[in-house]
mmCIF file of C-alpha atoms in Angstrom:
data_model
loop_
_atom_site.group_PDB
_atom_site.id
_atom_site.type_symbol
_atom_site.label_atom_id
_atom_site.label_comp_id
_atom_site.label_asym_id
_atom_site.label_seq_id
_atom_site.Cartn_x
_atom_site.Cartn_y
_atom_site.Cartn_z
ATOM 1 C CA MET A 673 -8.260 8.067 -15.857
ATOM 2 C CA ARG A 674 -5.417 10.605 -15.062
ATOM 3 C CA LEU A 675 -5.859 12.373 -11.446
ATOM 4 C CA ALA A 676 -2.746 14.372 -11.955
ATOM 5 C CA ARG A 677 -0.370 15.823 -14.516
ATOM 6 C CA ASP A 678 3.063 17.049 -13.306
ATOM 7 C CA GLY A 679 2.095 17.227 -10.018
ATOM 8 C CA ASP A 680 -0.982 19.344 -10.466
ATOM 9 C CA PRO A 681 -4.220 17.738 -9.800
ATOM 10 C CA GLU A 682 -6.578 17.069 -12.795
ATOM 11 C CA GLU A 683 -10.467 18.282 -12.665
ATOM 12 C CA VAL A 684 -12.583 14.781 -12.646
ATOM 13 C CA TYR A 685 -16.156 14.985 -13.092
ATOM 14 C CA PHE A 686 -17.917 12.628 -11.009
ATOM 15 C CA GLU A 687 -21.545 12.067 -10.007
ATOM 16 C CA GLU A 688 -22.889 9.385 -7.784
ATOM 17 C CA THR A 689 -26.535 8.421 -6.455
ATOM 18 C CA ASP A 690 -27.623 5.175 -4.691
ATOM 19 C CA THR A 691 -27.752 3.169 -7.947
ATOM 20 C CA GLN A 692 -25.755 4.858 -10.411
ATOM 21 C CA PHE A 693 -22.730 6.473 -10.903
ATOM 22 C CA ALA A 694 -21.083 8.865 -13.825
ATOM 23 C CA ILE A 695 -17.876 9.679 -14.602
ATOM 24 C CA GLY A 696 -16.799 12.391 -16.988
ATOM 25 C CA TRP A 697 -13.886 10.895 -19.179
ATOM 26 C CA LYS A 698 -11.516 13.464 -20.515
ATOM 27 C CA ASP A 699 -9.461 11.388 -23.016
ATOM 28 C CA GLN A 700 -10.515 8.397 -25.067
ATOM 29 C CA TYR A 701 -10.642 5.032 -23.835
ATOM 30 C CA ARG A 702 -11.424 1.560 -25.304
ATOM 31 C CA ILE A 703 -11.495 -2.106 -24.627
ATOM 32 C CA GLU A 704 -9.655 -4.550 -27.627
ATOM 33 C CA GLY A 705 -9.981 -7.642 -26.015
ATOM 34 C CA ASP A 706 -7.995 -8.306 -22.885
ATOM 35 C CA ALA A 707 -6.478 -4.927 -23.236
ATOM 36 C CA PHE A 708 -7.678 -1.496 -22.048
ATOM 37 C CA VAL A 709 -6.423 0.807 -24.167
ATOM 38 C CA TYR A 710 -6.124 4.941 -23.163
ATOM 39 C CA PHE A 711 -5.349 7.544 -25.755
ATOM 40 C CA ASP A 712 -4.333 11.312 -24.083
ATOM 41 C CA GLU A 713 -5.647 13.757 -26.408
ATOM 42 C CA ASP A 714 -2.915 16.284 -25.096
ATOM 43 C CA SER A 715 0.234 14.297 -25.345
ATOM 44 C CA GLY A 716 -0.895 11.874 -27.923
ATOM 45 C CA ARG A 717 0.349 8.936 -26.040
ATOM 46 C CA VAL A 718 -1.355 5.683 -25.882
ATOM 47 C CA VAL A 719 -1.079 3.424 -23.051
ATOM 48 C CA THR A 720 -2.297 -0.344 -23.184
ATOM 49 C CA ILE A 721 -2.797 -1.928 -20.066
ATOM 50 C CA LEU A 722 -2.829 -5.661 -20.048
ATOM 51 C CA GLY A 723 -4.737 -7.469 -16.803
ATOM 52 C CA HIS A 724 -6.958 -4.875 -16.261
ATOM 53 C CA PRO A 725 -10.534 -6.584 -15.233
ATOM 54 C CA VAL A 726 -11.864 -5.581 -18.521
ATOM 55 C CA HIS A 727 -14.565 -8.152 -18.530
ATOM 56 C CA ARG A 728 -16.193 -6.232 -15.675
ATOM 57 C CA ILE A 729 -16.471 -3.041 -17.158
ATOM 58 C CA THR A 730 -17.864 -4.961 -20.279
ATOM 59 C CA ASP A 731 -20.352 -6.570 -18.247
ATOM 60 C CA TRP A 732 -21.709 -3.363 -16.678
ATOM 61 C CA GLY A 733 -22.034 -1.966 -20.530
#
């Protein structure tokens, strides 16, 4: 999740309770095998992150 762009903070929706949390994802994210892939809808940039603990994310889902 992008927290700032060009030095300016981005608005991030985040909600948390004692047992759950929610994040308002602004762009597109997906998991492809061992890769975490991020697509920035404003710039069209695609970032692939290898080594991210994607197995932990898929275990939550």
